Amino acid sequence: TSGGPQRQEGARDEEEREGGKEAVGVSSTMTMAEEDRAPRDAASTTATSFVGRGDQVRKLRWLLGSEVDDRCPPLLVHGPETTGKTAVVREVLRQTGRPVAYTSARACANARNLIGSALVQLREQGWLGDRAGLACSGTADLLNVLRSAKGSDIAAYWVIDDVETLADGSRNTESTRFLQFLVQLRHFNLPCNLNVVLVSRVSWDSFQQGCSHEENSPTGIFFPAYTVQQLQEILMGERQTLVPKSTATVTQGEDGEDEGRREWKRFLSIVVPAVSQYTGSIHMLRYLCSKLFASFDKSDRFGSRLQRVIQHMRARGISNVTLAEFFERDRVSQVQSGADFASLDSHSQAFVSSLPYLGKLLLLSAYVAGWNPHTSDNRVFGRTKTVKRRRKDPQLMNRKAEKVQEAKLAGPGTFTVDRLMAILRSLFKLEGTYLEDADLMDEFERDGGERAEDYIRSKVHSQETYQMIKTFTSQSLLSPGSVDSGSMCSEHYRLQCNLKESAALKIAKSLGIQLADYLVYV
């Protein structure tokens, strides 16, 4: 038949890619044959843009293939935290120009939400039909959707980040079976070309439960921890971002090197080796450097401050929360001494201004979810708001005021991700900027409102939303509210909002929203 040799050659390439998975997971260098197959144009650029990740970029591009209809084996990109796994995967897939659905197991919390989010993204990119997967709640429904996706020869990729959280705890066997289903998806002879890319902090051995067959394992790409030199090189390239004031002063030294750049380099040579003994997190180093560099010119103060930071991390544990706690105490001490109080308020306003529109709505939704009980959601956002007015009983009003005061003293409660998304959807529906678009509203009215619901759903249940939940959690604006770590990624996974009232009011004011209209407390 026509095209037979090409098809056989493509099959051989796919077998070679699958057969080379052990080398990808273990070896730190590629063979000459692999180097020749890897696309050179974009690969070389991407490999040099990620410090210390050239081999991983080339291996990933080789496994994905150069043709739009190439199939790749299921991939497991694994390594320690903050080693560039997600950034490399997203950039390499972006350069392919093929459809990509990015989901986070930490944000989606369970397999059902992961499937729903992935199918919505693939529909928006035109890889699936418009009505495909609207009621997809499990693996059986997913198979039916993929079997009906005829003509999808172009390769699409489903990326699941933080996948280790799905199998967190030995009791969660259902999530482990879901991961094994994803790895074996290629054996179902589907008419479409959907490829799975898992991103995890742990290797596949941590997910296996008595199953050691070679064909049931994904191809591994290992990302080792950054060395001290690599961390310094990364931070060196981020000087303008971490220290914006450095752009104002550009003076040349005797050797022609920028004095600000030289000072930043000297600062990193002191901080990075000292802190990397306790943590290799690039996020923590970024935050620490941005806070400490302002006092670097004052050598006595800088040295003692750095030592106090390290001692604080030793005593309280190593996390972004401990660093934020230290600098918050330092800030309070400056305020009490009357130092630079005005700049603190401008910093808070700058934080609000820097948030994207959907990020502001998300934080407000989390604030409302934390202070309102879940039983009040229908009262606040329900359609049946118009009830017969009654005379207010003074005793009942006093009791309600006491309950509100007790709720405020108890602090914000926890909430599920599903409830957060439901409140975000209601807020967007009632207060969204789309209401100001007259043409869009006319189009929704002509459609009878069905397209408006699809529009709101696509805006809220998007990759951007789940990524912002993850970002706000890493910044301690949201924090896990579940005590049992085994249930962190189950359907009962809960969050808590750490946003202060003053910040919530500023965000609401910037959006033109009366926050008091949505807070009932009891």
Short mmCIF file of C-alpha atoms in Angstrom, two decimals:
data_model
loop_
_atom_site.label_atom_id
_atom_site.label_comp_id
_atom_site.label_asym_id
_atom_site.label_seq_id
_atom_site.Cartn_x
_atom_site.Cartn_y
_atom_site.Cartn_z
CA THR A 1 0.00 0.00 0.00
CA SER A 2 1.06 3.63 -0.49
CA GLY A 3 2.94 5.10 2.43
CA GLY A 4 3.85 1.63 3.75
CA PRO A 5 7.60 2.22 4.11
CA GLN A 6 7.01 5.52 5.89
CA ARG A 7 4.53 3.90 8.24
CA GLN A 8 6.93 1.06 9.02
CA GLU A 9 9.74 3.51 9.57
CA GLY A 10 7.49 5.53 11.94
CA ALA A 11 6.63 2.35 13.84
CA ARG A 12 10.31 1.51 14.18
CA ASP A 13 11.02 5.01 15.51
CA GLU A 14 8.25 4.63 18.06
CA GLU A 15 9.59 1.23 19.16
CA GLU A 16 13.07 2.71 19.47
CA ARG A 17 11.72 5.57 21.58
CA GLU A 18 9.96 3.12 23.88
CA GLY A 19 12.94 0.77 23.96
CA GLY A 20 15.24 3.56 25.04
CA LYS A 21 13.30 4.47 28.14
CA GLU A 22 15.75 2.89 30.57
CA ALA A 23 18.57 4.93 29.13
CA VAL A 24 16.46 8.08 29.35
CA GLY A 25 15.78 7.55 33.03
CA VAL A 26 19.31 6.58 34.06
CA SER A 27 21.90 7.87 31.66
CA SER A 28 22.87 11.52 31.74
CA THR A 29 24.01 11.61 28.10
CA MET A 30 22.42 10.63 24.78
CA THR A 31 23.77 8.25 22.18
CA MET A 32 24.93 9.56 18.81
CA ALA A 33 21.86 8.08 17.10
CA GLU A 34 19.56 9.87 19.53
CA GLU A 35 21.40 13.13 19.00
CA ASP A 36 20.90 12.82 15.25
CA ARG A 37 17.17 12.17 15.57
CA ALA A 38 16.50 15.06 17.97
CA PRO A 39 15.33 18.26 16.21
CA ARG A 40 18.18 20.75 16.36
CA ASP A 41 16.61 24.14 15.63
CA ALA A 42 14.36 24.82 18.61
CA ALA A 43 15.94 22.13 20.76
CA SER A 44 19.30 23.86 20.91
CA THR A 45 17.69 27.16 21.85
CA THR A 46 15.53 25.60 24.58
CA ALA A 47 18.40 23.50 25.90
CA THR A 48 20.56 26.57 26.47
CA SER A 49 17.73 28.65 27.99
CA PHE A 50 17.30 26.21 30.91
CA VAL A 51 20.38 26.08 33.11
CA GLY A 52 21.70 22.55 33.56
CA ARG A 53 18.78 20.97 31.67
CA GLY A 54 20.22 20.54 28.17
CA ASP A 55 20.19 16.72 28.25
CA GLN A 56 16.64 16.59 29.58
CA VAL A 57 15.36 18.96 26.88
CA ARG A 58 16.96 16.95 24.08
CA LYS A 59 15.65 13.64 25.45
CA LEU A 60 12.14 15.00 25.80
CA ARG A 61 12.08 16.39 22.26
CA TRP A 62 13.43 13.12 20.87
CA LEU A 63 10.73 11.10 22.66
CA LEU A 64 7.97 13.41 21.43
CA GLY A 65 9.09 13.06 17.82
CA SER A 66 9.38 15.65 15.09
CA GLU A 67 6.17 14.91 13.15
CA VAL A 68 2.74 16.18 14.22
CA ASP A 69 1.28 12.66 14.22
CA ASP A 70 4.16 10.94 16.07
CA ARG A 71 3.15 8.85 19.05
CA CYS A 72 5.30 8.83 22.15
CA PRO A 73 5.29 6.39 25.08
CA PRO A 74 3.80 7.59 28.39
CA LEU A 75 6.37 9.81 30.07
CA LEU A 76 7.24 10.35 33.73
CA VAL A 77 9.28 13.51 34.29
CA HIS A 78 10.50 13.17 37.87
CA GLY A 79 12.99 14.71 40.25
CA PRO A 80 13.22 16.79 43.43
CA GLU A 81 11.08 19.86 44.00
CA THR A 82 11.86 23.07 42.03
CA THR A 83 14.22 21.50 39.51
CA GLY A 84 12.55 22.93 36.38
CA LYS A 85 10.43 19.90 35.45
CA THR A 86 7.17 21.74 34.75
CA ALA A 87 8.85 24.70 33.06
CA VAL A 88 10.80 22.46 30.66
CA VAL A 89 7.78 20.31 29.80
CA ARG A 90 5.53 23.29 29.11
CA GLU A 91 8.11 25.13 27.01
CA VAL A 92 9.03 22.09 24.90
CA LEU A 93 5.37 21.24 24.29
CA ARG A 94 4.62 24.86 23.46
CA GLN A 95 7.27 24.82 20.77
CA THR A 96 5.72 21.77 19.11
CA GLY A 97 2.57 23.77 18.38
CA ARG A 98 0.40 20.74 19.17
CA PRO A 99 -2.67 20.69 21.46
CA VAL A 100 -1.77 20.48 25.15
CA ALA A 101 -4.02 20.05 28.19
CA TYR A 102 -2.22 21.07 31.39
CA THR A 103 -3.73 19.87 34.67
CA SER A 104 -2.50 19.77 38.26
CA ALA A 105 -3.32 16.86 40.55
CA ARG A 106 -2.80 19.11 43.55
CA ALA A 107 -5.33 21.69 42.32
CA CYS A 108 -7.87 19.29 40.77
CA ALA A 109 -7.76 17.03 43.84
CA ASN A 110 -9.21 13.89 42.18
CA ALA A 111 -9.32 11.94 38.92
CA ARG A 112 -12.77 13.22 37.94
CA ASN A 113 -11.68 16.87 38.03
CA LEU A 114 -8.47 16.01 36.14
CA ILE A 115 -10.43 14.34 33.33
CA GLY A 116 -12.96 17.18 33.14
CA SER A 117 -10.31 19.90 33.01
CA ALA A 118 -8.29 18.07 30.34
CA LEU A 119 -11.29 17.49 28.06
CA VAL A 120 -12.41 21.11 28.35
CA GLN A 121 -8.96 22.33 27.27
CA LEU A 122 -8.76 19.87 24.37
CA ARG A 123 -12.21 20.96 23.17
CA GLU A 124 -11.20 24.62 23.32
CA GLN A 125 -8.16 23.85 21.15
CA GLY A 126 -10.32 22.04 18.57
CA TRP A 127 -8.84 18.58 19.12
CA LEU A 128 -12.17 17.18 20.36
CA GLY A 129 -15.73 17.86 19.23
CA ASP A 130 -17.67 20.75 20.74
CA ARG A 131 -19.94 18.53 22.81
CA ALA A 132 -17.43 15.80 23.65
CA GLY A 133 -16.99 14.85 27.28
CA LEU A 134 -19.57 17.20 28.79
CA ALA A 135 -20.65 14.47 31.24
CA CYS A 136 -17.39 12.59 31.70
CA SER A 137 -16.95 11.40 35.27
CA GLY A 138 -14.58 8.41 35.08
CA THR A 139 -12.18 6.33 33.04
CA ALA A 140 -14.99 4.45 31.24
CA ASP A 141 -16.52 7.74 30.04
CA LEU A 142 -13.07 8.96 29.04
CA LEU A 143 -12.54 5.89 26.85
CA ASN A 144 -15.91 6.45 25.16
CA VAL A 145 -14.99 10.07 24.42
CA LEU A 146 -11.61 9.13 22.99
CA ARG A 147 -13.11 6.31 20.88
CA SER A 148 -15.51 8.80 19.34
CA ALA A 149 -12.73 11.31 18.59
CA LYS A 150 -12.25 10.22 15.00
CA GLY A 151 -9.84 12.04 12.77
CA SER A 152 -7.65 13.27 15.64
CA ASP A 153 -4.41 12.04 14.06
CA ILE A 154 -2.52 15.08 15.30
CA ALA A 155 -0.73 14.29 18.55
CA ALA A 156 -2.18 15.89 21.67
CA TYR A 157 -0.63 15.82 25.12
CA TRP A 158 -2.20 15.54 28.55
CA VAL A 159 0.18 16.85 31.21
CA ILE A 160 -0.60 15.99 34.84
CA ASP A 161 1.58 17.90 37.28
CA ASP A 162 2.14 17.03 40.97
CA VAL A 163 1.04 13.49 40.16
CA GLU A 164 2.61 12.09 43.32
CA THR A 165 -0.17 13.70 45.35
CA LEU A 166 -2.75 11.39 43.75
CA ALA A 167 -1.14 8.36 45.39
CA ASP A 168 -0.36 10.13 48.65
CA GLY A 169 -0.92 7.47 51.32
CA SER A 170 -1.12 3.72 50.90
CA ARG A 171 -4.92 3.76 51.26
CA ASN A 172 -5.53 5.64 48.02
CA THR A 173 -5.52 2.60 45.72
CA GLU A 174 -8.17 4.11 43.42
CA SER A 175 -5.85 6.95 42.39
CA THR A 176 -3.01 4.47 41.87
CA ARG A 177 -5.21 2.42 39.54
CA PHE A 178 -6.06 5.62 37.68
CA LEU A 179 -2.36 6.29 37.09
CA GLN A 180 -1.83 2.74 35.85
CA PHE A 181 -4.81 3.23 33.51
CA LEU A 182 -3.17 6.35 32.05
CA VAL A 183 0.10 4.51 31.46
CA GLN A 184 -1.74 1.67 29.68
CA LEU A 185 -3.95 4.02 27.63
CA ARG A 186 -1.87 3.35 24.51
CA HIS A 187 -2.90 -0.34 24.56
CA PHE A 188 -6.62 0.41 23.94
CA ASN A 189 -6.16 0.93 20.15
CA LEU A 190 -7.85 4.33 20.20
CA PRO A 191 -8.48 6.16 16.91
CA CYS A 192 -7.02 9.37 18.36
CA ASN A 193 -3.44 10.21 19.32
CA LEU A 194 -3.48 11.27 22.98
CA ASN A 195 -0.16 11.07 24.83
CA VAL A 196 0.24 11.25 28.60
CA VAL A 197 3.03 13.20 30.35
CA LEU A 198 3.25 12.82 34.13
CA VAL A 199 5.29 15.23 36.26
CA SER A 200 6.24 14.00 39.73
CA ARG A 201 8.70 14.44 42.56
CA VAL A 202 9.11 10.67 42.92
CA SER A 203 9.95 7.82 40.55
CA TRP A 204 7.49 5.23 39.24
CA ASP A 205 8.55 2.72 41.90
CA SER A 206 6.59 4.76 44.43
CA PHE A 207 3.35 4.22 42.47
CA GLN A 208 3.68 0.50 41.79
CA GLN A 209 1.76 -1.96 43.90
CA GLY A 210 3.09 -5.40 43.07
CA CYS A 211 3.21 -4.69 39.32
CA SER A 212 6.73 -4.77 37.90
CA HIS A 213 6.05 -5.53 34.22
CA GLU A 214 8.14 -3.45 31.85
CA GLU A 215 5.18 -2.58 29.59
CA ASN A 216 3.26 -1.10 32.53
CA SER A 217 5.94 1.48 33.33
CA PRO A 218 6.28 4.94 31.77
CA THR A 219 9.45 6.26 30.23
CA GLY A 220 11.35 8.21 32.88
CA ILE A 221 13.24 11.49 32.47
CA PHE A 222 15.12 12.38 35.65
CA PHE A 223 15.81 15.97 36.74
CA PRO A 224 18.58 16.08 39.37
CA ALA A 225 18.80 18.80 42.00
CA TYR A 226 20.56 22.00 40.98
CA THR A 227 24.17 22.49 42.02
CA VAL A 228 25.30 25.65 43.80
CA GLN A 229 26.83 26.98 40.57
CA GLN A 230 23.61 26.33 38.64
CA LEU A 231 21.53 28.10 41.29
CA GLN A 232 23.84 31.10 41.10
CA GLU A 233 23.62 31.14 37.31
CA ILE A 234 19.81 31.04 37.41
CA LEU A 235 19.56 33.87 39.93
CA MET A 236 22.19 35.84 38.06
CA GLY A 237 19.90 35.99 35.04
CA GLU A 238 16.94 37.11 37.18
CA ARG A 239 18.59 40.17 38.72
CA GLN A 240 16.32 42.70 37.00
CA THR A 241 13.22 40.80 38.15
CA LEU A 242 14.25 40.19 41.73
CA VAL A 243 15.80 43.63 42.27
CA PRO A 244 13.96 46.14 40.00
CA LYS A 245 15.84 49.09 41.51
CA SER A 246 19.04 47.77 39.96
CA THR A 247 17.82 48.95 36.54
CA ALA A 248 18.01 52.56 37.66
CA THR A 249 21.74 52.53 38.33
CA VAL A 250 23.91 51.38 35.46
CA THR A 251 27.55 52.30 36.01
CA GLN A 252 30.50 50.69 34.30
CA GLY A 253 33.54 49.48 36.17
CA GLU A 254 37.14 49.66 34.99
CA ASP A 255 36.80 46.31 33.21
CA GLY A 256 33.56 47.35 31.48
CA GLU A 257 31.31 45.18 33.68
CA ASP A 258 28.13 46.69 35.13
CA GLU A 259 28.74 47.59 38.79
CA GLY A 260 25.22 46.52 39.76
CA ARG A 261 25.73 43.16 38.11
CA ARG A 262 29.07 42.72 39.90
CA GLU A 263 27.52 43.55 43.26
CA TRP A 264 24.65 41.09 42.62
CA LYS A 265 27.17 38.40 41.71
CA ARG A 266 29.12 38.99 44.92
CA PHE A 267 25.86 38.90 46.91
CA LEU A 268 24.89 35.53 45.39
CA SER A 269 28.34 34.08 46.07
CA ILE A 270 27.68 34.65 49.79
CA VAL A 271 23.97 33.83 50.12
CA VAL A 272 23.53 30.81 47.83
CA PRO A 273 26.28 28.58 49.30
CA ALA A 274 25.13 29.42 52.84
CA VAL A 275 21.41 28.77 52.28
CA SER A 276 21.79 25.81 49.89
CA GLN A 277 23.13 23.73 52.78
CA TYR A 278 19.57 23.71 54.14
CA THR A 279 17.41 23.96 51.02
CA GLY A 280 17.84 23.71 47.26
CA SER A 281 14.49 25.32 46.44
CA ILE A 282 14.96 27.99 43.80
CA HIS A 283 11.67 29.62 44.90
CA MET A 284 12.90 30.06 48.45
CA LEU A 285 16.21 31.44 47.21
CA ARG A 286 14.42 33.94 44.97
CA TYR A 287 12.30 35.17 47.85
CA LEU A 288 15.25 35.31 50.23
CA CYS A 289 17.49 37.18 47.79
CA SER A 290 14.81 39.76 47.00
CA LYS A 291 14.42 40.47 50.71
CA LEU A 292 18.08 40.50 51.75
CA PHE A 293 19.73 42.38 48.90
CA ALA A 294 18.49 45.79 50.12
CA SER A 295 20.71 45.47 53.22
CA PHE A 296 23.72 44.04 51.36
CA ASP A 297 25.55 47.39 51.25
CA LYS A 298 25.42 47.49 55.05
CA SER A 299 27.83 44.66 55.73
CA ASP A 300 27.33 44.42 59.50
CA ARG A 301 23.56 44.40 59.28
CA PHE A 302 23.55 42.02 56.33
CA GLY A 303 25.74 39.39 57.98
CA SER A 304 23.74 39.33 61.20
CA ARG A 305 20.44 39.30 59.30
CA LEU A 306 21.52 36.35 57.16
CA GLN A 307 22.56 34.41 60.27
CA ARG A 308 19.22 35.17 61.93
CA VAL A 309 17.37 33.90 58.84
CA ILE A 310 19.29 30.62 58.88
CA GLN A 311 18.74 30.19 62.62
CA HIS A 312 15.02 30.86 62.16
CA MET A 313 14.84 28.24 59.40
CA ARG A 314 16.63 25.70 61.59
CA ALA A 315 14.26 26.28 64.51
CA ARG A 316 10.97 26.54 62.59
CA GLY A 317 11.63 24.25 59.63
CA ILE A 318 12.54 25.07 56.04
CA SER A 319 9.62 26.42 54.02
CA ASN A 320 8.39 29.61 52.41
CA VAL A 321 6.10 30.05 55.41
CA THR A 322 9.03 30.23 57.84
CA LEU A 323 10.76 32.82 55.68
CA ALA A 324 7.59 34.89 55.41
CA GLU A 325 7.18 34.68 59.19
CA PHE A 326 10.71 35.95 59.76
CA PHE A 327 10.39 38.93 57.41
CA GLU A 328 6.93 39.76 58.77
CA ARG A 329 8.39 40.01 62.27
CA ASP A 330 11.21 42.12 60.91
CA ARG A 331 8.67 44.37 59.17
CA VAL A 332 6.62 44.78 62.35
CA SER A 333 9.71 45.74 64.32
CA GLN A 334 10.48 48.41 61.71
CA VAL A 335 6.93 49.74 61.89
CA GLN A 336 7.06 49.92 65.69
CA SER A 337 10.28 51.87 65.42
CA GLY A 338 8.64 54.25 62.95
CA ALA A 339 10.81 53.22 59.98
CA ASP A 340 9.40 53.58 56.47
CA PHE A 341 5.73 53.05 57.30
CA ALA A 342 4.50 54.65 54.06
CA SER A 343 6.40 52.20 51.87
CA LEU A 344 4.62 49.26 53.51
CA ASP A 345 1.20 50.54 52.44
CA SER A 346 2.41 51.17 48.89
CA HIS A 347 3.79 47.64 48.77
CA SER A 348 0.36 46.26 49.66
CA GLN A 349 -1.28 48.38 46.97
CA ALA A 350 1.34 47.25 44.47
CA PHE A 351 0.50 43.65 45.31
CA VAL A 352 -3.19 44.25 44.58
CA SER A 353 -2.40 46.04 41.33
CA SER A 354 -0.12 43.23 40.16
CA LEU A 355 -2.84 40.59 40.44
CA PRO A 356 -4.64 39.55 37.24
CA TYR A 357 -8.41 40.01 37.08
CA LEU A 358 -9.21 36.33 37.55
CA GLY A 359 -6.66 36.13 40.39
CA LYS A 360 -8.46 38.92 42.25
CA LEU A 361 -11.81 37.16 41.85
CA LEU A 362 -10.25 33.88 42.99
CA LEU A 363 -8.87 35.41 46.18
CA LEU A 364 -12.19 37.09 46.93
CA SER A 365 -13.97 33.77 46.37
CA ALA A 366 -11.56 32.08 48.79
CA TYR A 367 -12.11 34.85 51.34
CA VAL A 368 -15.90 34.46 51.10
CA ALA A 369 -15.64 30.66 51.26
CA GLY A 370 -13.51 30.91 54.40
CA TRP A 371 -15.75 33.30 56.32
CA ASN A 372 -19.18 32.04 55.18
CA PRO A 373 -20.48 28.61 56.19
CA HIS A 374 -21.20 26.28 53.29
CA THR A 375 -24.91 26.31 54.18
CA SER A 376 -25.11 30.01 53.26
CA ASP A 377 -24.00 29.63 49.64
CA ASN A 378 -27.54 29.21 48.32
CA ARG A 379 -28.69 32.26 50.27
CA VAL A 380 -25.86 34.41 48.98
CA PHE A 381 -25.59 33.21 45.40
CA GLY A 382 -28.87 31.36 44.86
CA ARG A 383 -31.49 32.53 42.40
CA THR A 384 -34.29 32.64 44.98
CA LYS A 385 -33.20 35.80 46.74
CA THR A 386 -36.57 37.58 46.70
CA VAL A 387 -38.44 36.34 49.75
CA LYS A 388 -41.24 37.94 51.69
CA ARG A 389 -39.86 40.55 54.04
CA ARG A 390 -40.66 40.15 57.73
CA ARG A 391 -40.33 42.42 60.70
CA LYS A 392 -36.95 41.98 62.35
CA ASP A 393 -37.04 40.58 65.87
CA PRO A 394 -34.57 42.56 68.05
CA GLN A 395 -33.70 39.47 70.08
CA LEU A 396 -32.97 37.44 66.94
CA MET A 397 -30.87 40.28 65.57
CA ASN A 398 -28.87 40.42 68.81
CA ARG A 399 -28.32 36.65 68.70
CA LYS A 400 -27.20 36.88 65.10
CA ALA A 401 -24.78 39.69 65.97
CA GLU A 402 -23.32 37.54 68.75
CA LYS A 403 -22.90 34.60 66.37
CA VAL A 404 -21.22 36.84 63.80
CA GLN A 405 -18.82 38.09 66.48
CA GLU A 406 -18.07 34.51 67.56
CA ALA A 407 -17.43 33.52 63.92
CA LYS A 408 -15.00 36.42 63.50
CA LEU A 409 -13.14 35.45 66.67
CA ALA A 410 -12.95 31.79 65.53
CA GLY A 411 -11.27 32.86 62.27
CA PRO A 412 -11.84 31.63 58.70
CA GLY A 413 -12.86 28.05 58.10
CA THR A 414 -11.74 25.56 55.50
CA PHE A 415 -13.39 24.78 52.18
CA THR A 416 -13.11 22.30 49.34
CA VAL A 417 -11.74 23.10 45.91
CA ASP A 418 -15.14 22.29 44.39
CA ARG A 419 -16.84 24.85 46.62
CA LEU A 420 -14.18 27.44 45.80
CA MET A 421 -14.76 26.92 42.07
CA ALA A 422 -18.55 27.14 42.55
CA ILE A 423 -18.26 30.49 44.39
CA LEU A 424 -15.79 31.78 41.78
CA ARG A 425 -18.24 30.86 39.04
CA SER A 426 -21.10 32.64 40.85
CA LEU A 427 -18.99 35.75 41.47
CA PHE A 428 -17.89 35.86 37.84
CA LYS A 429 -21.49 35.42 36.72
CA LEU A 430 -22.74 38.27 38.93
CA GLU A 431 -19.76 40.66 38.75
CA GLY A 432 -17.75 39.63 35.67
CA THR A 433 -16.45 42.20 33.20
CA TYR A 434 -18.26 40.39 30.39
CA LEU A 435 -21.46 42.10 31.62
CA GLU A 436 -20.09 45.39 30.24
CA ASP A 437 -19.75 43.93 26.72
CA ALA A 438 -23.05 44.87 25.07
CA ASP A 439 -22.42 42.82 21.91
CA LEU A 440 -21.59 39.73 23.91
CA MET A 441 -24.66 40.12 26.12
CA ASP A 442 -26.90 40.50 23.04
CA GLU A 443 -25.43 37.32 21.63
CA PHE A 444 -26.10 35.48 24.90
CA GLU A 445 -29.72 36.69 24.93
CA ARG A 446 -30.29 35.48 21.37
CA ASP A 447 -28.89 32.07 22.35
CA GLY A 448 -31.25 31.72 25.30
CA GLY A 449 -28.49 31.77 27.92
CA GLU A 450 -26.94 28.39 27.09
CA ARG A 451 -23.86 29.91 25.50
CA ALA A 452 -23.45 32.23 28.49
CA GLU A 453 -23.16 29.21 30.80
CA ASP A 454 -20.55 27.63 28.50
CA TYR A 455 -18.66 30.92 28.39
CA ILE A 456 -18.60 31.25 32.19
CA ARG A 457 -17.60 27.61 32.60
CA SER A 458 -14.70 27.97 30.16
CA LYS A 459 -13.43 31.08 31.94
CA VAL A 460 -13.59 29.61 35.42
CA HIS A 461 -12.67 25.94 34.88
CA SER A 462 -9.49 26.72 32.99
CA GLN A 463 -5.84 25.85 33.25
CA GLU A 464 -5.10 29.39 34.43
CA THR A 465 -7.44 29.07 37.41
CA TYR A 466 -5.98 25.83 38.73
CA GLN A 467 -2.46 27.15 38.21
CA MET A 468 -3.30 30.27 40.24
CA ILE A 469 -4.63 28.10 43.08
CA LYS A 470 -1.28 26.34 43.09
CA THR A 471 0.60 29.66 42.96
CA PHE A 472 -1.41 31.24 45.78
CA THR A 473 -0.83 28.10 47.88
CA SER A 474 2.93 28.33 47.34
CA GLN A 475 2.77 32.01 48.37
CA SER A 476 0.85 31.09 51.56
CA LEU A 477 -2.20 33.14 50.53
CA LEU A 478 -3.97 29.78 50.58
CA SER A 479 -2.90 26.87 52.74
CA PRO A 480 -4.00 23.22 53.05
CA GLY A 481 -6.63 23.01 55.76
CA SER A 482 -6.68 19.21 56.06
CA VAL A 483 -4.86 17.59 58.97
CA ASP A 484 -4.72 14.12 57.42
CA SER A 485 -2.06 14.17 54.70
CA GLY A 486 -3.57 11.03 53.21
CA SER A 487 -6.68 12.95 52.23
CA MET A 488 -4.90 16.01 50.83
CA CYS A 489 -5.74 15.07 47.24
CA SER A 490 -8.99 13.24 47.76
CA GLU A 491 -12.42 14.72 47.20
CA HIS A 492 -12.26 16.02 50.79
CA TYR A 493 -9.07 18.02 50.26
CA ARG A 494 -9.62 21.40 51.90
CA LEU A 495 -8.02 24.83 51.72
CA GLN A 496 -7.91 27.83 54.04
CA CYS A 497 -7.66 31.47 53.00
CA ASN A 498 -4.96 33.53 54.76
CA LEU A 499 -5.94 36.84 53.13
CA LYS A 500 -6.30 39.71 55.58
CA GLU A 501 -9.45 41.81 55.66
CA SER A 502 -7.64 44.98 54.58
CA ALA A 503 -6.22 43.23 51.51
CA ALA A 504 -9.61 41.70 50.65
CA LEU A 505 -11.26 45.14 50.84
CA LYS A 506 -8.61 46.63 48.57
CA ILE A 507 -9.08 43.85 46.02
CA ALA A 508 -12.86 44.26 46.13
CA LYS A 509 -12.53 48.03 45.72
CA SER A 510 -10.27 47.62 42.69
CA LEU A 511 -12.97 45.43 41.08
CA GLY A 512 -15.87 47.68 42.07
CA ILE A 513 -17.42 44.94 44.23
CA GLN A 514 -19.17 45.52 47.56
CA LEU A 515 -17.60 42.72 49.59
CA ALA A 516 -20.14 43.17 52.41
CA ASP A 517 -22.91 42.00 50.03
CA TYR A 518 -21.37 38.51 49.96
CA LEU A 519 -20.32 38.08 53.61
CA VAL A 520 -22.82 36.66 56.10
CA TYR A 521 -20.47 34.80 58.53
CA VAL A 522 -23.31 32.59 59.90
#
